[in-house]
Coordinates of C-alpha atoms and ligand atoms in Angstrom, one line a residue:
M1 CA 27.0 20.1 5.7
S2 CA 25.2 22.9 3.8
Q3 CA 23.8 26.1 5.4
S4 CA 20.3 25.1 4.4
S5 CA 20.4 21.9 6.3
P6 CA 22.0 22.5 9.7
P7 CA 22.6 19.4 11.7
A8 CA 19.9 18.8 14.4
I9 CA 21.8 19.1 17.7
G10 CA 20.8 18.4 21.3
I11 CA 22.8 19.5 24.2
D12 CA 22.6 18.1 27.8
L13 CA 24.2 20.9 29.8
G14 CA 24.8 19.0 33.0
T15 CA 26.0 20.1 36.4
T16 CA 29.0 17.8 36.3
F17 CA 29.1 16.5 32.7
S18 CA 27.7 17.7 29.4
A19 CA 27.0 15.9 26.2
L20 CA 26.2 16.8 22.6
A21 CA 24.2 14.6 20.3
R22 CA 23.1 14.8 16.7
I23 CA 20.8 12.8 14.4
D24 CA 22.6 10.6 12.0
D25 CA 21.7 9.9 8.3
R26 CA 19.3 7.1 9.4
G27 CA 17.4 9.4 11.8
R28 CA 18.9 8.0 15.0
P29 CA 20.4 10.1 17.8
I30 CA 24.1 9.6 18.4
T31 CA 26.5 11.3 20.8
V32 CA 29.3 13.4 19.2
V33 CA 32.6 12.9 20.9
N34 CA 34.6 16.0 22.0
A35 CA 38.1 17.0 21.0
E36 CA 39.5 14.6 23.5
G37 CA 37.5 11.7 22.0
D38 CA 35.1 11.4 25.0
L39 CA 31.3 11.2 24.9
L40 CA 31.0 13.2 28.1
T41 CA 32.7 16.6 28.8
P42 CA 33.2 17.5 32.4
S43 CA 31.3 20.8 33.0
V44 CA 34.4 22.4 34.5
V45 CA 36.2 25.5 33.4
L46 CA 39.8 26.5 34.1
F47 CA 40.7 30.2 33.8
D48 CA 44.4 30.2 33.0
G49 CA 45.1 33.9 32.4
D50 CA 43.7 34.6 28.9
D51 CA 43.4 30.9 28.2
I52 CA 40.1 29.2 29.0
V53 CA 40.3 25.4 29.3
V54 CA 37.0 23.4 29.5
G55 CA 36.5 19.7 30.3
K56 CA 38.9 17.0 31.3
E57 CA 42.0 19.1 31.7
A58 CA 40.1 21.7 33.8
L59 CA 38.7 18.8 36.0
K60 CA 42.3 17.7 36.7
A61 CA 43.1 21.3 37.9
V62 CA 40.3 21.1 40.6
A63 CA 42.8 19.3 42.8
T64 CA 45.7 21.7 42.4
E65 CA 44.3 25.1 41.2
A66 CA 40.9 25.3 42.9
D67 CA 40.9 29.1 42.9
R68 CA 41.1 29.2 39.1
V69 CA 38.5 26.6 38.4
A70 CA 34.7 26.9 38.1
E71 CA 32.7 23.7 38.6
C72 CA 29.0 23.1 39.2
S73 CA 28.1 26.5 37.8
K74 CA 24.7 25.1 36.9
R75 CA 23.8 25.1 40.6
D76 CA 24.3 28.9 40.6
V77 CA 22.4 29.7 37.4
G78 CA 19.8 32.2 38.3
H79 CA 22.0 34.0 40.7
R80 CA 23.9 37.2 39.8
V81 CA 27.3 35.8 40.2
Y82 CA 29.1 32.5 40.5
H83 CA 29.6 31.6 44.2
K84 CA 33.3 32.2 44.3
L85 CA 35.8 34.6 42.9
I86 CA 37.9 33.2 40.0
E87 CA 41.4 34.8 40.0
G88 CA 39.8 37.6 42.0
K89 CA 37.0 38.2 39.4
Q90 CA 33.3 37.7 39.6
Y91 CA 31.6 35.8 36.8
P92 CA 27.9 35.4 36.1
P93 CA 27.2 31.6 36.2
E94 CA 25.6 31.7 32.7
V95 CA 28.9 32.9 31.4
V96 CA 30.6 29.8 32.8
E97 CA 27.8 27.8 31.2
A98 CA 28.4 29.6 27.9
L99 CA 32.1 28.6 28.0
I100 CA 31.1 25.0 28.3
L101 CA 28.5 25.2 25.5
N102 CA 31.1 27.0 23.3
K103 CA 33.6 24.1 23.7
L104 CA 30.8 21.6 22.8
R105 CA 29.9 23.7 19.8
V106 CA 33.4 24.1 18.5
D107 CA 34.4 20.5 19.1
A108 CA 31.3 19.2 17.3
G109 CA 31.8 21.7 14.5
K110 CA 35.2 20.1 13.7
Q111 CA 33.6 16.8 13.0
I112 CA 30.2 17.5 11.6
G113 CA 30.5 21.0 10.1
P114 CA 29.3 24.3 11.6
V115 CA 26.9 23.9 14.5
S116 CA 24.5 26.8 15.2
K117 CA 21.1 25.6 16.1
A118 CA 20.5 23.5 19.1
V119 CA 17.9 22.3 21.7
V120 CA 19.4 22.7 25.2
T121 CA 18.0 20.8 28.2
V122 CA 17.3 22.0 31.7
P123 CA 16.0 20.3 34.8
A124 CA 12.2 20.2 34.8
Y125 CA 12.4 22.0 38.1
F126 CA 14.3 25.0 36.8
D127 CA 12.3 28.2 37.3
E128 CA 11.8 30.9 34.7
V129 CA 14.8 32.9 35.7
R130 CA 17.1 29.8 35.3
R131 CA 15.6 29.0 31.9
K132 CA 16.2 32.5 30.7
A133 CA 19.8 32.3 31.9
T134 CA 20.3 29.0 30.1
E135 CA 19.0 30.5 26.9
D136 CA 21.4 33.4 27.4
A137 CA 24.3 31.0 27.9
G138 CA 23.4 29.5 24.5
Y139 CA 23.4 33.0 22.9
M140 CA 26.8 33.9 24.4
A141 CA 28.2 30.6 23.0
G142 CA 27.0 31.5 19.5
L143 CA 24.1 29.1 19.4
E144 CA 20.6 29.7 18.3
V145 CA 18.6 28.0 21.0
L146 CA 15.7 26.3 19.1
D147 CA 14.0 25.3 22.3
I148 CA 14.7 24.6 26.0
I149 CA 13.3 21.2 27.0
N150 CA 13.1 19.5 30.3
E151 CA 15.7 16.8 30.9
P152 CA 13.2 14.1 32.1
T153 CA 11.1 14.8 29.0
A154 CA 14.1 14.5 26.8
A155 CA 15.0 11.2 28.4
A156 CA 11.5 9.9 27.9
V157 CA 11.6 10.9 24.2
A158 CA 14.9 8.9 23.8
F159 CA 13.2 6.0 25.6
G160 CA 10.1 6.2 23.4
F161 CA 12.3 6.3 20.3
Q162 CA 14.3 3.3 21.5
Q163 CA 11.1 1.4 22.3
G164 CA 9.7 2.2 18.8
Y165 CA 6.8 4.2 20.3
L166 CA 7.4 7.1 17.9
D167 CA 6.3 5.0 15.1
D168 CA 2.9 4.3 16.7
E169 CA -0.1 6.3 15.6
G170 CA -0.6 8.8 18.5
S171 CA -4.2 8.5 19.2
S172 CA -4.6 4.7 18.6
A173 CA -1.5 3.8 20.7
A174 CA -2.1 2.6 24.3
P175 CA -1.1 5.2 26.8
R176 CA 1.9 4.3 29.0
N177 CA 2.5 6.0 32.3
V178 CA 6.2 6.5 32.9
L179 CA 7.9 7.9 36.0
V180 CA 11.3 9.4 35.1
Y181 CA 13.6 9.6 38.1
D182 CA 16.6 11.7 37.2
L183 CA 19.4 12.1 39.7
G184 CA 22.4 13.8 38.1
G185 CA 25.5 15.4 39.4
G186 CA 23.8 18.5 40.9
T187 CA 20.1 18.3 40.4
F188 CA 17.2 16.0 41.1
D189 CA 14.1 15.9 38.9
V190 CA 11.1 13.6 38.9
T191 CA 8.5 13.8 36.2
V192 CA 5.5 11.7 35.6
M193 CA 4.7 11.3 31.9
Q194 CA 2.0 9.8 29.8
I195 CA 3.3 8.6 26.5
R196 CA 0.8 7.8 23.8
G197 CA 2.6 7.0 20.6
A198 CA 4.6 10.1 19.7
E199 CA 2.8 12.3 22.2
F200 CA 4.6 13.0 25.4
N201 CA 2.5 14.6 28.1
A202 CA 4.0 15.6 31.4
L203 CA 1.4 15.1 34.1
A204 CA 3.4 16.4 37.0
T205 CA 6.9 17.4 37.9
D206 CA 8.9 18.1 41.0
G207 CA 12.5 18.2 42.1
D208 CA 15.3 19.9 43.8
V209 CA 17.9 22.1 41.9
R210 CA 20.4 21.7 44.7
L211 CA 20.5 17.9 45.2
G212 CA 22.6 15.5 43.2
G213 CA 25.7 13.2 43.1
Y214 CA 27.7 16.2 44.3
D215 CA 26.0 16.0 47.7
W216 CA 26.8 12.3 48.0
D217 CA 30.5 13.2 47.2
Q218 CA 30.5 15.8 50.0
R219 CA 29.2 13.3 52.5
L220 CA 32.0 10.9 51.5
V221 CA 34.5 13.7 51.8
D222 CA 33.2 14.4 55.3
L223 CA 33.3 10.8 56.3
A224 CA 36.9 10.3 55.1
A225 CA 38.0 13.6 56.6
E226 CA 36.6 12.7 60.0
R227 CA 38.4 9.4 59.9
F228 CA 41.6 11.1 58.9
I229 CA 41.2 13.4 61.9
A230 CA 40.3 10.6 64.3
A231 CA 43.6 8.9 63.2
G232 CA 45.5 12.0 64.4
G233 CA 45.6 14.1 61.2
D234 CA 44.6 17.7 60.7
D235 CA 41.4 18.5 58.8
P236 CA 42.1 18.1 55.1
R237 CA 39.0 20.2 54.2
E238 CA 40.8 23.3 55.5
D239 CA 43.2 23.4 52.7
P240 CA 41.8 23.9 49.1
V241 CA 44.5 21.6 47.5
S242 CA 44.1 18.7 50.0
A243 CA 40.3 19.1 49.9
G244 CA 40.3 19.2 46.1
K245 CA 42.4 15.9 45.9
L246 CA 40.2 14.3 48.5
W247 CA 37.1 15.2 46.7
R248 CA 38.3 13.6 43.5
E249 CA 39.3 10.4 45.4
C250 CA 35.9 10.3 47.0
E251 CA 34.0 10.7 43.7
D252 CA 36.0 7.8 42.4
A253 CA 35.3 5.8 45.5
K254 CA 31.6 6.5 45.2
R255 CA 31.7 5.0 41.7
T256 CA 33.6 1.9 43.0
L257 CA 30.9 1.5 45.7
S258 CA 28.3 1.2 43.0
A259 CA 30.0 -2.0 41.9
R260 CA 31.7 -3.3 45.0
Q261 CA 31.1 -3.5 48.8
K262 CA 34.2 -1.6 49.7
A263 CA 36.4 1.2 48.4
T264 CA 39.6 2.9 49.6
V265 CA 40.2 6.7 49.7
A266 CA 43.7 8.1 49.8
C267 CA 44.0 11.2 51.9
H268 CA 47.1 13.4 52.1
H269 CA 47.4 16.5 54.1
R270 CA 50.3 18.4 55.7
G271 CA 52.8 15.6 55.2
A272 CA 50.5 12.9 56.6
S273 CA 49.0 10.2 54.3
R274 CA 46.5 7.6 55.1
R275 CA 44.3 5.1 53.2
I276 CA 40.8 5.0 54.4
E277 CA 38.5 2.1 53.8
I278 CA 34.8 2.8 53.4
A279 CA 32.1 0.1 53.2
R280 CA 29.0 0.5 51.0
N281 CA 26.7 0.2 54.0
E282 CA 28.6 3.0 55.7
F283 CA 28.2 5.2 52.6
E284 CA 24.5 4.4 52.4
E285 CA 24.0 5.2 56.0
T286 CA 25.6 8.6 55.8
T287 CA 23.6 9.6 52.8
Q288 CA 20.3 8.0 53.7
D289 CA 18.7 11.4 54.3
L290 CA 19.6 12.6 50.8
L291 CA 17.9 9.5 49.3
D292 CA 14.9 10.1 51.6
R293 CA 14.6 13.6 50.1
T294 CA 14.3 12.1 46.6
R295 CA 11.8 9.5 47.8
F296 CA 9.6 12.1 49.4
T297 CA 9.6 14.2 46.2
T298 CA 8.9 11.2 44.0
V299 CA 5.9 10.2 46.1
Q300 CA 4.7 13.9 45.9
A301 CA 5.0 14.0 42.1
L302 CA 3.1 10.8 41.6
K303 CA 0.3 12.1 43.9
A304 CA 0.3 15.4 41.9
A305 CA -0.1 13.4 38.7
G306 CA -3.2 11.7 40.3
L307 CA -1.6 8.2 39.9
H308 CA -0.8 5.3 42.2
W309 CA 2.3 3.1 41.9
N310 CA 0.2 0.4 40.2
D311 CA -0.8 2.8 37.4
L312 CA 2.8 3.0 36.3
D313 CA 4.1 1.0 33.3
R314 CA 7.7 1.9 33.9
V315 CA 10.1 3.6 36.3
L316 CA 12.8 5.1 34.1
L317 CA 16.3 5.7 35.6
V318 CA 18.2 8.7 34.2
G319 CA 21.3 10.5 35.4
G320 CA 24.7 9.2 36.5
S321 CA 23.8 9.0 40.1
T322 CA 21.0 6.4 39.5
R323 CA 23.9 3.9 39.2
M324 CA 24.1 3.9 43.0
P325 CA 22.4 0.6 44.1
M326 CA 20.6 2.4 47.0
V327 CA 18.6 4.4 44.4
R328 CA 17.5 1.3 42.5
E329 CA 16.7 -0.6 45.7
M330 CA 14.5 2.3 47.0
L331 CA 12.5 2.6 43.8
R332 CA 12.1 -1.2 43.5
R333 CA 10.6 -1.3 47.0
L334 CA 8.4 1.7 46.3
S335 CA 7.1 0.7 42.9
G336 CA 7.1 -3.1 43.2
M337 CA 8.8 -3.2 39.8
E338 CA 12.3 -3.4 38.5
P339 CA 13.4 0.1 37.5
D340 CA 14.3 0.4 33.8
D341 CA 17.8 1.5 33.0
S342 CA 17.6 0.6 29.3
V343 CA 18.3 4.2 28.2
S344 CA 21.9 5.3 28.6
A345 CA 22.0 7.3 31.9
D346 CA 24.6 9.6 30.5
E347 CA 23.4 10.1 26.9
A348 CA 19.6 9.8 26.9
V349 CA 19.0 13.4 27.7
A350 CA 21.2 14.7 24.8
H351 CA 19.6 12.1 22.5
G352 CA 16.1 13.2 23.3
A353 CA 17.1 16.8 22.8
A354 CA 18.6 16.0 19.4
L355 CA 15.3 14.2 18.4
R356 CA 13.4 17.3 19.5
A357 CA 15.8 19.5 17.4
S358 CA 15.3 17.4 14.3
L359 CA 11.6 17.8 14.6
I360 CA 11.8 21.5 15.0
L361 CA 14.0 21.8 11.9
A362 CA 11.6 19.5 10.0
R363 CA 8.7 21.9 10.9
Q364 CA 10.8 24.9 9.9
N365 CA 11.2 23.1 6.5
G366 CA 7.5 22.7 6.2
L367 CA 7.2 19.1 7.3
T368 CA 4.7 18.1 10.0
P369 CA 6.5 16.9 13.1
A370 CA 5.4 13.6 14.5
L371 CA 6.5 14.3 18.0
K372 CA 4.3 16.3 20.4
I373 CA 5.5 17.3 23.8
R374 CA 3.3 18.9 26.4
N375 CA 4.8 20.2 29.5
V376 CA 3.6 21.5 32.9
N377 CA 5.0 24.4 34.8
S378 CA 7.2 23.4 37.7
H379 CA 6.5 26.4 39.9
S380 CA 3.4 28.5 40.6
L381 CA 3.3 31.9 39.1
G382 CA 2.1 34.8 41.2
V383 CA 1.8 38.5 41.5
V384 CA 2.7 40.4 44.7
G385 CA 0.0 42.1 46.5
L386 CA -0.3 43.8 49.9
D387 CA -2.4 42.0 52.5
P388 CA -4.8 44.8 53.7
L389 CA -4.8 43.5 57.3
T390 CA -1.2 42.6 58.0
R391 CA 0.4 44.9 55.4
R392 CA 2.6 41.9 54.4
R393 CA 3.6 41.2 50.9
R394 CA 1.5 38.3 49.7
N395 CA 1.9 35.9 46.7
G396 CA -1.3 35.9 44.8
I397 CA -1.0 32.7 42.8
L398 CA -2.2 33.1 39.2
I399 CA -1.1 29.9 37.5
P400 CA -0.7 27.0 39.9
R401 CA 2.2 24.6 39.4
N402 CA 1.7 21.5 37.3
T403 CA -0.6 23.4 34.9
R404 CA -0.5 22.2 31.3
L405 CA 1.6 24.5 29.1
P406 CA 1.2 26.8 27.2
V407 CA -1.1 28.7 29.5
T408 CA -2.3 32.2 30.0
G409 CA -3.3 33.6 33.4
K410 CA -5.2 36.9 33.7
R411 CA -5.3 39.3 36.6
I412 CA -7.4 42.4 36.6
F413 CA -5.8 45.4 38.4
K414 CA -7.7 48.5 39.1
T415 CA -6.3 52.1 39.0
H416 CA -6.2 53.6 42.5
K417 CA -6.9 57.2 41.6
T418 CA -8.4 59.3 38.8
G419 CA -5.9 60.0 36.0
Q420 CA -3.4 57.4 37.1
R421 CA -0.9 56.7 34.2
S422 CA 1.0 53.7 35.4
I423 CA 0.9 50.5 37.4
L424 CA 3.7 48.4 38.7
V425 CA 3.2 44.6 38.9
E426 CA 5.8 42.4 40.7
I427 CA 6.0 38.8 39.5
V428 CA 7.2 35.9 41.5
E429 CA 7.5 32.1 41.2
G430 CA 7.0 29.8 44.2
E431 CA 4.5 28.1 46.4
S432 CA 4.8 30.1 49.6
P433 CA 1.9 32.5 50.5
S434 CA 4.6 35.0 51.5
A435 CA 6.0 36.8 48.4
D436 CA 9.4 37.2 50.1
D437 CA 9.9 33.5 50.2
C438 CA 9.4 33.1 46.4
T439 CA 11.8 33.7 43.5
P440 CA 11.4 37.2 42.1
I441 CA 11.1 37.1 38.3
G442 CA 10.8 40.7 37.6
R443 CA 8.7 43.8 37.6
C444 CA 6.4 44.8 34.9
S445 CA 5.7 48.4 34.6
I446 CA 2.6 49.3 32.7
R447 CA 3.1 52.8 31.5
N448 CA 1.2 55.3 29.4
L449 CA -2.3 54.4 30.5
P450 CA -4.6 56.7 28.6
S451 CA -5.1 60.0 30.4
G452 CA -8.4 60.7 32.2
L453 CA -9.1 57.1 33.3
P454 CA -11.4 57.2 36.3
A455 CA -10.3 55.6 39.6
R456 CA -10.9 51.8 39.8
H457 CA -10.6 51.4 36.1
P458 CA -9.8 47.8 35.1
V459 CA -6.4 47.0 33.6
E460 CA -6.0 43.4 32.4
V461 CA -2.6 41.8 32.7
L462 CA -2.0 38.6 30.9
F463 CA 0.8 36.3 31.9
Q464 CA 1.7 33.7 29.2
Y465 CA 3.9 30.7 29.9
A466 CA 5.2 29.3 26.6
S467 CA 5.7 25.5 26.2
N468 CA 9.3 25.9 27.2
G469 CA 8.4 27.5 30.5
R470 CA 9.4 31.1 29.4
L471 CA 7.2 33.9 30.4
K472 CA 5.7 36.8 28.4
V473 CA 3.5 39.6 29.8
R474 CA 0.8 41.5 27.9
V475 CA -1.5 44.2 29.0
E476 CA -5.0 45.0 27.8
L477 CA -7.4 47.7 28.7
P478 CA -11.0 46.6 28.4
E479 CA -13.4 49.2 27.3
T480 CA -10.7 51.2 25.5
N481 CA -8.8 50.4 22.3
R482 CA -5.6 52.2 23.3
R483 CA -2.3 50.4 23.1
V484 CA -0.5 50.1 26.4
E485 CA 3.2 49.8 26.8
T486 CA 4.6 47.0 29.0
E487 CA 8.2 46.9 30.1
F488 CA 9.2 43.6 31.7
V489 CA 12.3 44.3 33.9
R490 CA 13.9 41.2 35.1
E491 CA 15.2 40.9 38.6
T492 CA 18.4 39.2 37.6
G493 CA 20.1 38.4 34.3
L494 CA 22.5 40.2 31.9
S495 CA 21.5 43.1 29.7
K496 CA 21.5 42.7 25.9
E497 CA 24.7 44.8 25.9
S498 CA 26.5 42.5 28.3
L499 CA 25.3 39.5 26.5
D500 CA 26.7 40.9 23.2
A501 CA 30.0 41.8 24.8
W502 CA 30.4 38.3 26.3
R503 CA 29.3 36.7 23.0
K504 CA 32.0 38.6 21.2
S505 CA 34.7 37.6 23.7
I506 CA 33.6 33.9 24.0
C507 CA 33.0 33.0 20.4
G508 CA 33.9 36.1 18.4
L509 CA 30.5 36.5 16.9
P510 CA 28.7 39.8 16.4
P511 CA 25.4 40.6 18.1
G512 CA 22.5 38.4 17.0
K513 CA 18.8 38.2 17.6
R514 CA 17.9 37.8 21.2
N515 CA 14.6 38.3 23.1
Ligands
AMP1 P1 25.0 13.3 35.1 O1 24.8 14.8 35.6 O2 23.7 12.7 34.8 O3 26.1 13.2 34.1 O4 25.5 12.6 36.4 C1 26.8 12.8 37.0 C2 26.8 12.3 38.4 O5 26.7 10.8 38.3 C3 28.1 12.6 39.1 O6 27.8 13.0 40.4 C4 28.8 11.3 39.1 O7 29.6 11.2 40.3 C5 27.6 10.3 39.2 N1 28.0 9.0 38.8 C6 28.4 8.6 37.5 N2 28.7 7.3 37.5 C7 28.4 6.8 38.8 C8 28.5 5.5 39.4 N3 28.9 4.4 38.7 N4 28.1 5.4 40.7 C9 27.7 6.5 41.4 N5 27.6 7.7 40.8 C10 28.0 7.9 39.6

């Protein structure tokens, strides 16, 4: 593959599994297998001294070397450090994500030539901080992230491609309303989309970044452990090795329960062994509240889109956990239609991302892309203000959630006193009126205001959400033509220096361009 035509790559960086897809010579998305020959790579990293092992082998080590293994790092993205120490060290979660991306990049490179440009997907419900961290992970893995797109949108694009919608003339095609229900390993997303030919418009999105198949596994672990204890054993969850083994057994049993009415879990702890039988209805009973949470969110999203169930043309199932019969049954009852699982639950997201990548590359090569994607923001954007009565920190919402992107919100601040030279603006994402219950994005310090401004002089601050949900801040001074410096200091995230140092150690590449 020549440098001038890099392959169009899409990466689904999942909580439990990841996949990489490319566009083949006939313009169709296909999944590229990893070095082990598998379509899916477990998103698990084993730190074995200086050796880093990612994927299947690392997953095996969960049961025996739990303290050296990082799994589900995607759940921690946006936090400063991964939730547990690995060999006594703290790692930023995006570094763990970068190690996974790097394996995907290197493995794919061996088959299809150097891979450098990719579209990476994120849950629609990821906030700005998590989106930035995901882009950073791509950078540290030696990738140029062409775009970050939402997983349900990517799945809908793959679905549209499969249905032949992309060939329809956008404006003349009949609009189809599709609800994408995406329950993966660690996150839940629901997005209502309107597809009109090759135009994909998100109408509303909602979700939970800490709800997924992993929680169903945990419940099964608890059920099995309690039965083990009731039969006279000690609690296997107290020992990391017994707990790790039990977790693997339970994840396996969960998959069996998707196909059969009963499954058996083997539990070994402190010399005692027992086979525990679990029936599907027991599993469904113990996880009913988790399913209810997804139902509640789904109903909310449909309402936010201004639609009723009978306005929908399809309910699209995405994500490995939608294989659980309880999910399909719940959606069938709610929507009155058979949920559509025609796209591959595991590969659709990567395929949609690869289609997106091919269109971005086409545009870079001067061709007009046929595909149009319009997103909405998944969290309201606000600035922190002080309530004059209660003196509490208040979230002044500037751009409400589910607003069509790209969008610019403007807030006019006033200088407090004569000759004031700087203003500090705190930015948050979230729905709560209390700023302290929202996610801090960062602080924007507006410096070098022209000298001699009178008190109460207006300063316009413009917040711009790009189509990928990333934020930029700009400042304008009406009535003056002076340039004002804005420095946007993020609350969390790695500095450019740390990113470069990690990039060097992960993929051996020198510093590159990074915003
Ligand atoms: P994803 O993030 O979309 O790859 O989904 C991974 C999740 O799907 C994991 O929690 C898996 O345990 C779960 N999963 C995969 N296959 C099945 C199945 N047959 N039944 C239930 N859950 C499954």
